[in-house]
């Protein structure tokens, strides 16, 4: 039965278009719709409306940009939804919007899965991670289609959990970009070529493992790791104090350095541990 699941895609931008390409490569040619008729015409399964996608598909991947577009698409899909239709929301939206859209689906006899995806530029290469939230039985039913799209499918929990995970992941991404910007500004002010900083970081930590190293230690719950927390807090405070002093020398504003120093004990402590 999994081979006969019919797939649909609404929204044929970088992610949606890539998803359609991946599905086609796997032999599951999707029925597709995009508000730009010329874009949709490049795909063999193009139809004229979201309703036609819902009428022809068992699993529809909704790859529009924002919550308003997702609502509009869902309205069209549900006008032709058959019982058992699964809508997979690929758009990153607020978690309450996920529950709102799920309620609309349920009223029409359909099911919703929230599915953050990353990295979007790998969509056409079956190279994304699908970050899912929703009922396990619905995930299982949609899984053959998702496996044709993603290199890995991660079921994070109930409805909304996939979106919450994607949002948290984005916090790390955008937050780290901001931290890097602040660090580069500081290095440049001290006369260091930013390319040199990149070389040092990539040589010392080529896999980027440092970013999640402390979280991994906390999750591992090794007693020895707990014991070093006060020592690491002292090192953090010393090193970030030096960063603040350097910033002061060159008149550079480093609010994230100050925040990281102040939050150091809370950041490094295990969930049930207090560090002064």
PDB file of C-alpha atoms in Angstrom:
ATOM      1  CA  UNK A   1       0.000   0.000   0.000  1.00  0.00           C
ATOM      2  CA  UNK A   2       2.867   2.407   0.751  1.00  0.00           C
ATOM      3  CA  UNK A   3       3.931   2.307  -2.902  1.00  0.00           C
ATOM      4  CA  UNK A   4       0.472   3.421  -3.969  1.00  0.00           C
ATOM      5  CA  UNK A   5       0.205   6.439  -1.655  1.00  0.00           C
ATOM      6  CA  UNK A   6      -0.380   9.463  -3.811  1.00  0.00           C
ATOM      7  CA  UNK A   7       1.553  12.597  -2.895  1.00  0.00           C
ATOM      8  CA  UNK A   8       0.709  16.241  -3.435  1.00  0.00           C
ATOM      9  CA  UNK A   9       2.744  19.415  -3.019  1.00  0.00           C
ATOM     10  CA  UNK A  10       1.393  22.942  -2.660  1.00  0.00           C
ATOM     11  CA  UNK A  11       3.963  25.705  -2.994  1.00  0.00           C
ATOM     12  CA  UNK A  12       6.850  25.167  -5.380  1.00  0.00           C
ATOM     13  CA  UNK A  13       9.535  27.463  -4.043  1.00  0.00           C
ATOM     14  CA  UNK A  14      12.971  26.215  -3.029  1.00  0.00           C
ATOM     15  CA  UNK A  15      11.614  23.704  -0.513  1.00  0.00           C
ATOM     16  CA  UNK A  16       8.347  22.700  -2.182  1.00  0.00           C
ATOM     17  CA  UNK A  17       9.875  22.542  -5.631  1.00  0.00           C
ATOM     18  CA  UNK A  18      12.758  20.474  -4.275  1.00  0.00           C
ATOM     19  CA  UNK A  19      10.332  18.156  -2.501  1.00  0.00           C
ATOM     20  CA  UNK A  20       8.458  17.610  -5.769  1.00  0.00           C
ATOM     21  CA  UNK A  21      11.734  16.789  -7.522  1.00  0.00           C
ATOM     22  CA  UNK A  22      12.724  14.293  -4.807  1.00  0.00           C
ATOM     23  CA  UNK A  23       9.328  12.592  -4.933  1.00  0.00           C
ATOM     24  CA  UNK A  24       9.508  12.324  -8.701  1.00  0.00           C
ATOM     25  CA  UNK A  25      13.001  10.870  -8.551  1.00  0.00           C
ATOM     26  CA  UNK A  26      11.707   8.174  -6.212  1.00  0.00           C
ATOM     27  CA  UNK A  27       8.930   7.312  -8.661  1.00  0.00           C
ATOM     28  CA  UNK A  28       6.139   8.957  -6.675  1.00  0.00           C
ATOM     29  CA  UNK A  29       5.235  11.716  -9.129  1.00  0.00           C
ATOM     30  CA  UNK A  30       3.253  14.272  -7.108  1.00  0.00           C
ATOM     31  CA  UNK A  31       0.257  16.327  -8.103  1.00  0.00           C
ATOM     32  CA  UNK A  32       1.340  19.932  -7.553  1.00  0.00           C
ATOM     33  CA  UNK A  33      -0.004  23.465  -7.334  1.00  0.00           C
ATOM     34  CA  UNK A  34       1.588  26.873  -7.106  1.00  0.00           C
ATOM     35  CA  UNK A  35      -0.052  30.273  -7.359  1.00  0.00           C
ATOM     36  CA  UNK A  36       2.473  30.968 -10.130  1.00  0.00           C
ATOM     37  CA  UNK A  37       1.055  28.952 -12.998  1.00  0.00           C
ATOM     38  CA  UNK A  38       4.281  29.126 -15.011  1.00  0.00           C
ATOM     39  CA  UNK A  39       6.220  27.612 -12.110  1.00  0.00           C
ATOM     40  CA  UNK A  40       3.725  24.779 -11.691  1.00  0.00           C
ATOM     41  CA  UNK A  41       3.699  24.090 -15.432  1.00  0.00           C
ATOM     42  CA  UNK A  42       7.298  22.859 -15.191  1.00  0.00           C
ATOM     43  CA  UNK A  43       6.063  19.824 -13.215  1.00  0.00           C
ATOM     44  CA  UNK A  44       4.189  16.919 -14.851  1.00  0.00           C
ATOM     45  CA  UNK A  45       1.508  16.753 -12.148  1.00  0.00           C
ATOM     46  CA  UNK A  46       0.413  20.401 -12.209  1.00  0.00           C
ATOM     47  CA  UNK A  47      -3.230  21.197 -11.411  1.00  0.00           C
ATOM     48  CA  UNK A  48      -5.203  24.422 -11.140  1.00  0.00           C
ATOM     49  CA  UNK A  49      -6.040  24.625  -7.420  1.00  0.00           C
ATOM     50  CA  UNK A  50      -5.262  23.246  -3.940  1.00  0.00           C
ATOM     51  CA  UNK A  51      -8.649  21.513  -4.027  1.00  0.00           C
ATOM     52  CA  UNK A  52      -7.530  19.484  -7.038  1.00  0.00           C
ATOM     53  CA  UNK A  53      -4.388  18.493  -5.143  1.00  0.00           C
ATOM     54  CA  UNK A  54      -6.466  17.238  -2.211  1.00  0.00           C
ATOM     55  CA  UNK A  55      -8.816  15.354  -4.520  1.00  0.00           C
ATOM     56  CA  UNK A  56      -5.922  13.478  -6.103  1.00  0.00           C
ATOM     57  CA  UNK A  57      -3.546  12.891  -3.186  1.00  0.00           C
ATOM     58  CA  UNK A  58      -3.415  10.903   0.053  1.00  0.00           C
ATOM     59  CA  UNK A  59      -0.606  12.960   1.605  1.00  0.00           C
ATOM     60  CA  UNK A  60      -0.265  16.657   0.785  1.00  0.00           C
ATOM     61  CA  UNK A  61       2.892  18.567   1.678  1.00  0.00           C
ATOM     62  CA  UNK A  62       2.106  22.245   2.246  1.00  0.00           C
ATOM     63  CA  UNK A  63       5.259  24.259   1.554  1.00  0.00           C
ATOM     64  CA  UNK A  64       4.099  27.874   1.601  1.00  0.00           C
ATOM     65  CA  UNK A  65       5.868  30.669   3.461  1.00  0.00           C
ATOM     66  CA  UNK A  66       3.809  31.829   6.430  1.00  0.00           C
ATOM     67  CA  UNK A  67       0.718  31.239   8.572  1.00  0.00           C
ATOM     68  CA  UNK A  68      -1.650  33.306   6.432  1.00  0.00           C
ATOM     69  CA  UNK A  69      -0.664  31.415   3.304  1.00  0.00           C
ATOM     70  CA  UNK A  70      -0.977  28.119   5.162  1.00  0.00           C
ATOM     71  CA  UNK A  71      -4.524  29.032   6.210  1.00  0.00           C
ATOM     72  CA  UNK A  72      -5.465  29.960   2.652  1.00  0.00           C
ATOM     73  CA  UNK A  73      -4.045  26.745   1.229  1.00  0.00           C
ATOM     74  CA  UNK A  74      -5.735  24.614   3.867  1.00  0.00           C
ATOM     75  CA  UNK A  75      -9.092  26.223   3.129  1.00  0.00           C
ATOM     76  CA  UNK A  76      -8.711  25.156  -0.472  1.00  0.00           C
ATOM     77  CA  UNK A  77      -7.475  21.672   0.361  1.00  0.00           C
ATOM     78  CA  UNK A  78     -10.309  20.935   2.757  1.00  0.00           C
ATOM     79  CA  UNK A  79     -13.002  21.767   0.228  1.00  0.00           C
ATOM     80  CA  UNK A  80     -12.073  18.523  -1.531  1.00  0.00           C
ATOM     81  CA  UNK A  81     -10.585  16.511   1.336  1.00  0.00           C
ATOM     82  CA  UNK A  82     -11.496  12.866   1.504  1.00  0.00           C
ATOM     83  CA  UNK A  83     -11.587  11.110   4.899  1.00  0.00           C
ATOM     84  CA  UNK A  84      -8.063  10.102   5.850  1.00  0.00           C
ATOM     85  CA  UNK A  85      -6.276  12.882   3.967  1.00  0.00           C
ATOM     86  CA  UNK A  86      -2.996  13.815   5.655  1.00  0.00           C
ATOM     87  CA  UNK A  87      -1.712  17.377   5.374  1.00  0.00           C
ATOM     88  CA  UNK A  88       1.971  17.809   6.225  1.00  0.00           C
ATOM     89  CA  UNK A  89       2.750  21.418   7.102  1.00  0.00           C
ATOM     90  CA  UNK A  90       6.312  22.265   6.068  1.00  0.00           C
ATOM     91  CA  UNK A  91       6.013  25.997   6.784  1.00  0.00           C
ATOM     92  CA  UNK A  92       7.602  27.292   9.991  1.00  0.00           C
ATOM     93  CA  UNK A  93       4.750  28.881  11.966  1.00  0.00           C
ATOM     94  CA  UNK A  94       3.924  29.473  15.617  1.00  0.00           C
ATOM     95  CA  UNK A  95       2.831  26.380  17.552  1.00  0.00           C
ATOM     96  CA  UNK A  96      -0.687  27.749  18.259  1.00  0.00           C
ATOM     97  CA  UNK A  97      -1.173  28.041  14.494  1.00  0.00           C
ATOM     98  CA  UNK A  98      -0.367  24.327  14.185  1.00  0.00           C
ATOM     99  CA  UNK A  99      -3.172  23.475  16.608  1.00  0.00           C
ATOM    100  CA  UNK A 100      -5.530  25.876  14.844  1.00  0.00           C
ATOM    101  CA  UNK A 101      -4.902  24.225  11.475  1.00  0.00           C
ATOM    102  CA  UNK A 102      -5.114  20.747  12.992  1.00  0.00           C
ATOM    103  CA  UNK A 103      -8.575  21.521  14.347  1.00  0.00           C
ATOM    104  CA  UNK A 104      -9.718  22.604  10.884  1.00  0.00           C
ATOM    105  CA  UNK A 105      -8.357  19.363   9.423  1.00  0.00           C
ATOM    106  CA  UNK A 106     -10.045  17.236  12.081  1.00  0.00           C
ATOM    107  CA  UNK A 107     -13.408  18.875  11.392  1.00  0.00           C
ATOM    108  CA  UNK A 108     -13.064  17.812   7.756  1.00  0.00           C
ATOM    109  CA  UNK A 109     -11.983  14.248   8.551  1.00  0.00           C
ATOM    110  CA  UNK A 110      -8.330  14.952   7.704  1.00  0.00           C
ATOM    111  CA  UNK A 111      -5.163  14.887   9.825  1.00  0.00           C
ATOM    112  CA  UNK A 112      -2.329  17.373  10.183  1.00  0.00           C
ATOM    113  CA  UNK A 113       1.352  16.765  10.852  1.00  0.00           C
ATOM    114  CA  UNK A 114       3.658  19.661  11.642  1.00  0.00           C
ATOM    115  CA  UNK A 115       6.953  19.080   9.895  1.00  0.00           C
ATOM    116  CA  UNK A 116       9.827  21.503  10.102  1.00  0.00           C
ATOM    117  CA  UNK A 117      12.467  20.745   7.497  1.00  0.00           C
ATOM    118  CA  UNK A 118      16.149  21.591   7.227  1.00  0.00           C
ATOM    119  CA  UNK A 119      18.311  22.316   5.279  1.00  0.00           C
ATOM    120  CA  UNK A 120      15.948  23.692   2.657  1.00  0.00           C
ATOM    121  CA  UNK A 121      18.590  23.939  -0.043  1.00  0.00           C
ATOM    122  CA  UNK A 122      18.890  20.139  -0.017  1.00  0.00           C
ATOM    123  CA  UNK A 123      15.195  19.526  -0.717  1.00  0.00           C
ATOM    124  CA  UNK A 124      15.785  18.438  -4.310  1.00  0.00           C
ATOM    125  CA  UNK A 125      18.444  15.944  -3.231  1.00  0.00           C
ATOM    126  CA  UNK A 126      16.402  13.959  -0.709  1.00  0.00           C
ATOM    127  CA  UNK A 127      18.752  15.655   1.732  1.00  0.00           C
ATOM    128  CA  UNK A 128      16.546  17.263   4.380  1.00  0.00           C
ATOM    129  CA  UNK A 129      15.687  16.224   7.916  1.00  0.00           C
ATOM    130  CA  UNK A 130      11.928  16.035   8.528  1.00  0.00           C
ATOM    131  CA  UNK A 131      11.162  17.236  12.078  1.00  0.00           C
ATOM    132  CA  UNK A 132       7.712  15.830  12.833  1.00  0.00           C
ATOM    133  CA  UNK A 133       4.973  16.385  15.347  1.00  0.00           C
ATOM    134  CA  UNK A 134       1.697  14.473  15.406  1.00  0.00           C
ATOM    135  CA  UNK A 135      -0.022  11.210  16.272  1.00  0.00           C
ATOM    136  CA  UNK A 136       2.182   8.175  15.788  1.00  0.00           C
ATOM    137  CA  UNK A 137      -0.370   6.375  13.617  1.00  0.00           C
ATOM    138  CA  UNK A 138      -0.657   9.362  11.273  1.00  0.00           C
ATOM    139  CA  UNK A 139       3.128   9.600  11.092  1.00  0.00           C
ATOM    140  CA  UNK A 140       3.291   5.907  10.197  1.00  0.00           C
ATOM    141  CA  UNK A 141       0.746   6.365   7.414  1.00  0.00           C
ATOM    142  CA  UNK A 142       2.591   9.343   5.950  1.00  0.00           C
ATOM    143  CA  UNK A 143       6.054   7.868   6.463  1.00  0.00           C
ATOM    144  CA  UNK A 144       6.525   6.363   2.972  1.00  0.00           C
ATOM    145  CA  UNK A 145       6.031   9.770   1.386  1.00  0.00           C
ATOM    146  CA  UNK A 146       8.247  11.484   3.947  1.00  0.00           C
ATOM    147  CA  UNK A 147      10.980   8.901   3.423  1.00  0.00           C
ATOM    148  CA  UNK A 148      10.939   9.804  -0.268  1.00  0.00           C
ATOM    149  CA  UNK A 149      11.580  13.431   0.673  1.00  0.00           C
ATOM    150  CA  UNK A 150      13.953  13.360   3.647  1.00  0.00           C
ATOM    151  CA  UNK A 151      17.218  11.658   4.450  1.00  0.00           C
ATOM    152  CA  UNK A 152      15.942  11.260   7.994  1.00  0.00           C
ATOM    153  CA  UNK A 153      12.512  11.485   9.593  1.00  0.00           C
ATOM    154  CA  UNK A 154      12.548  12.408  13.300  1.00  0.00           C
ATOM    155  CA  UNK A 155       9.237  12.074  15.155  1.00  0.00           C
ATOM    156  CA  UNK A 156       9.622  14.562  18.012  1.00  0.00           C
ATOM    157  CA  UNK A 157       6.329  13.925  19.801  1.00  0.00           C
ATOM    158  CA  UNK A 158       2.680  14.977  19.622  1.00  0.00           C
ATOM    159  CA  UNK A 159       1.199  17.715  17.488  1.00  0.00           C
ATOM    160  CA  UNK A 160       3.310  20.873  17.736  1.00  0.00           C
ATOM    161  CA  UNK A 161       6.472  19.094  18.865  1.00  0.00           C
ATOM    162  CA  UNK A 162       7.995  19.137  15.408  1.00  0.00           C
ATOM    163  CA  UNK A 163       7.423  22.858  15.021  1.00  0.00           C
ATOM    164  CA  UNK A 164       8.750  23.561  18.527  1.00  0.00           C
ATOM    165  CA  UNK A 165      11.891  21.577  17.695  1.00  0.00           C
ATOM    166  CA  UNK A 166      12.371  23.439  14.414  1.00  0.00           C
ATOM    167  CA  UNK A 167      11.877  26.795  16.161  1.00  0.00           C
ATOM    168  CA  UNK A 168      14.414  25.838  18.838  1.00  0.00           C
ATOM    169  CA  UNK A 169      16.841  24.766  16.153  1.00  0.00           C
ATOM    170  CA  UNK A 170      16.399  28.119  14.431  1.00  0.00           C
ATOM    171  CA  UNK A 171      17.147  29.911  17.695  1.00  0.00           C
ATOM    172  CA  UNK A 172      20.516  28.145  17.749  1.00  0.00           C
ATOM    173  CA  UNK A 173      21.175  28.980  14.105  1.00  0.00           C
ATOM    174  CA  UNK A 174      20.290  32.670  14.226  1.00  0.00           C
ATOM    175  CA  UNK A 175      21.645  33.104  17.728  1.00  0.00           C
ATOM    176  CA  UNK A 176      25.008  31.640  16.727  1.00  0.00           C
ATOM    177  CA  UNK A 177      25.152  33.951  13.703  1.00  0.00           C
ATOM    178  CA  UNK A 178      24.663  36.881  16.070  1.00  0.00           C
ATOM    179  CA  UNK A 179      27.368  35.609  18.412  1.00  0.00           C
ATOM    180  CA  UNK A 180      29.757  35.144  15.485  1.00  0.00           C
ATOM    181  CA  UNK A 181      29.016  38.685  14.298  1.00  0.00           C
ATOM    182  CA  UNK A 182      29.857  40.053  17.739  1.00  0.00           C
ATOM    183  CA  UNK A 183      33.054  37.985  17.926  1.00  0.00           C
ATOM    184  CA  UNK A 184      34.171  39.076  14.453  1.00  0.00           C
ATOM    185  CA  UNK A 185      33.506  42.719  15.315  1.00  0.00           C
ATOM    186  CA  UNK A 186      35.701  42.336  18.386  1.00  0.00           C
ATOM    187  CA  UNK A 187      38.470  40.544  16.480  1.00  0.00           C
ATOM    188  CA  UNK A 188      38.423  43.091  13.648  1.00  0.00           C
ATOM    189  CA  UNK A 189      38.660  45.956  16.144  1.00  0.00           C
ATOM    190  CA  UNK A 190      41.772  44.302  17.584  1.00  0.00           C
ATOM    191  CA  UNK A 191      43.325  44.163  14.118  1.00  0.00           C
ATOM    192  CA  UNK A 192      42.620  40.500  13.424  1.00  0.00           C
ATOM    193  CA  UNK A 193      41.505  39.493   9.926  1.00  0.00           C
ATOM    194  CA  UNK A 194      38.124  37.709  10.248  1.00  0.00           C
ATOM    195  CA  UNK A 195      39.437  35.060   7.854  1.00  0.00           C
ATOM    196  CA  UNK A 196      42.083  34.236  10.422  1.00  0.00           C
ATOM    197  CA  UNK A 197      39.414  33.727  13.069  1.00  0.00           C
ATOM    198  CA  UNK A 198      37.556  31.412  10.673  1.00  0.00           C
ATOM    199  CA  UNK A 199      40.747  29.436  10.051  1.00  0.00           C
ATOM    200  CA  UNK A 200      41.382  29.004  13.779  1.00  0.00           C
ATOM    201  CA  UNK A 201      37.828  27.883  14.510  1.00  0.00           C
ATOM    202  CA  UNK A 202      37.574  25.467  11.596  1.00  0.00           C
ATOM    203  CA  UNK A 203      40.991  23.961  12.291  1.00  0.00           C
ATOM    204  CA  UNK A 204      40.400  23.539  16.022  1.00  0.00           C
ATOM    205  CA  UNK A 205      36.830  22.285  15.671  1.00  0.00           C
ATOM    206  CA  UNK A 206      36.282  21.081  12.079  1.00  0.00           C
ATOM    207  CA  UNK A 207      33.030  19.287  12.825  1.00  0.00           C
ATOM    208  CA  UNK A 208      31.538  22.094  14.883  1.00  0.00           C
ATOM    209  CA  UNK A 209      31.168  19.722  17.848  1.00  0.00           C
ATOM    210  CA  UNK A 210      31.843  22.458  20.407  1.00  0.00           C
ATOM    211  CA  UNK A 211      28.454  24.069  19.757  1.00  0.00           C
ATOM    212  CA  UNK A 212      26.580  21.164  21.370  1.00  0.00           C
ATOM    213  CA  UNK A 213      29.342  19.704  23.518  1.00  0.00           C
ATOM    214  CA  UNK A 214      28.035  21.011  26.839  1.00  0.00           C
ATOM    215  CA  UNK A 215      24.468  19.961  26.079  1.00  0.00           C
ATOM    216  CA  UNK A 216      25.696  16.462  25.229  1.00  0.00           C
ATOM    217  CA  UNK A 217      27.558  16.343  28.558  1.00  0.00           C
ATOM    218  CA  UNK A 218      24.397  17.348  30.412  1.00  0.00           C
ATOM    219  CA  UNK A 219      22.330  14.718  28.606  1.00  0.00           C
ATOM    220  CA  UNK A 220      24.933  12.037  29.372  1.00  0.00           C
ATOM    221  CA  UNK A 221      24.574  12.751  33.114  1.00  0.00           C
ATOM    222  CA  UNK A 222      28.119  11.632  33.935  1.00  0.00           C
ATOM    223  CA  UNK A 223      28.895  12.375  37.624  1.00  0.00           C
ATOM    224  CA  UNK A 224      32.392  13.536  36.687  1.00  0.00           C
ATOM    225  CA  UNK A 225      30.940  16.111  34.325  1.00  0.00           C
ATOM    226  CA  UNK A 226      28.742  17.509  37.076  1.00  0.00           C
ATOM    227  CA  UNK A 227      31.755  17.934  39.340  1.00  0.00           C
ATOM    228  CA  UNK A 228      33.581  20.186  36.891  1.00  0.00           C
ATOM    229  CA  UNK A 229      30.705  22.660  36.504  1.00  0.00           C
ATOM    230  CA  UNK A 230      32.003  25.142  39.143  1.00  0.00           C
ATOM    231  CA  UNK A 231      35.449  25.052  37.545  1.00  0.00           C
ATOM    232  CA  UNK A 232      34.055  25.645  34.062  1.00  0.00           C
ATOM    233  CA  UNK A 233      31.938  28.521  35.370  1.00  0.00           C
ATOM    234  CA  UNK A 234      35.119  30.149  36.706  1.00  0.00           C
ATOM    235  CA  UNK A 235      36.844  29.680  33.340  1.00  0.00           C
ATOM    236  CA  UNK A 236      33.840  31.110  31.508  1.00  0.00           C
ATOM    237  CA  UNK A 237      33.784  34.134  33.797  1.00  0.00           C
ATOM    238  CA  UNK A 238      37.525  34.731  33.420  1.00  0.00           C
ATOM    239  CA  UNK A 239      37.534  34.413  29.651  1.00  0.00           C
ATOM    240  CA  UNK A 240      34.460  36.542  29.065  1.00  0.00           C
ATOM    241  CA  UNK A 241      35.801  39.176  31.464  1.00  0.00           C
ATOM    242  CA  UNK A 242      38.855  39.325  29.199  1.00  0.00           C
ATOM    243  CA  UNK A 243      36.541  39.730  26.197  1.00  0.00           C
ATOM    244  CA  UNK A 244      34.734  42.603  27.924  1.00  0.00           C
ATOM    245  CA  UNK A 245      38.065  44.244  28.733  1.00  0.00           C
ATOM    246  CA  UNK A 246      39.216  43.916  25.120  1.00  0.00           C
ATOM    247  CA  UNK A 247      35.925  45.339  23.887  1.00  0.00           C
ATOM    248  CA  UNK A 248      36.305  48.267  26.262  1.00  0.00           C
ATOM    249  CA  UNK A 249      39.773  48.983  24.933  1.00  0.00           C
ATOM    250  CA  UNK A 250      38.433  49.428  21.409  1.00  0.00           C
ATOM    251  CA  UNK A 251      35.008  50.849  22.280  1.00  0.00           C
ATOM    252  CA  UNK A 252      33.163  47.829  20.890  1.00  0.00           C
ATOM    253  CA  UNK A 253      29.672  47.021  22.137  1.00  0.00           C
ATOM    254  CA  UNK A 254      29.420  43.325  23.092  1.00  0.00           C
ATOM    255  CA  UNK A 255      26.006  42.787  24.745  1.00  0.00           C
ATOM    256  CA  UNK A 256      26.018  39.046  24.093  1.00  0.00           C
ATOM    257  CA  UNK A 257      29.374  38.653  25.823  1.00  0.00           C
ATOM    258  CA  UNK A 258      27.963  40.456  28.846  1.00  0.00           C
ATOM    259  CA  UNK A 259      24.810  38.356  28.756  1.00  0.00           C
ATOM    260  CA  UNK A 260      26.760  35.103  28.431  1.00  0.00           C
ATOM    261  CA  UNK A 261      28.970  36.037  31.369  1.00  0.00           C
ATOM    262  CA  UNK A 262      26.022  36.950  33.583  1.00  0.00           C
ATOM    263  CA  UNK A 263      24.103  33.801  32.613  1.00  0.00           C
ATOM    264  CA  UNK A 264      27.123  31.497  32.851  1.00  0.00           C
ATOM    265  CA  UNK A 265      26.199  29.687  36.090  1.00  0.00           C
ATOM    266  CA  UNK A 266      22.643  29.085  34.907  1.00  0.00           C
ATOM    267  CA  UNK A 267      23.772  28.034  31.445  1.00  0.00           C
ATOM    268  CA  UNK A 268      26.321  25.487  32.606  1.00  0.00           C
ATOM    269  CA  UNK A 269      24.459  23.953  35.535  1.00  0.00           C
ATOM    270  CA  UNK A 270      22.630  20.673  35.059  1.00  0.00           C
ATOM    271  CA  UNK A 271      18.816  20.988  35.302  1.00  0.00           C
ATOM    272  CA  UNK A 272      18.741  19.994  38.972  1.00  0.00           C
ATOM    273  CA  UNK A 273      21.983  21.675  39.948  1.00  0.00           C
ATOM    274  CA  UNK A 274      22.626  25.117  41.369  1.00  0.00           C
ATOM    275  CA  UNK A 275      25.951  26.852  40.887  1.00  0.00           C
ATOM    276  CA  UNK A 276      26.769  30.128  42.584  1.00  0.00           C
TER     277      UNK A 276
END
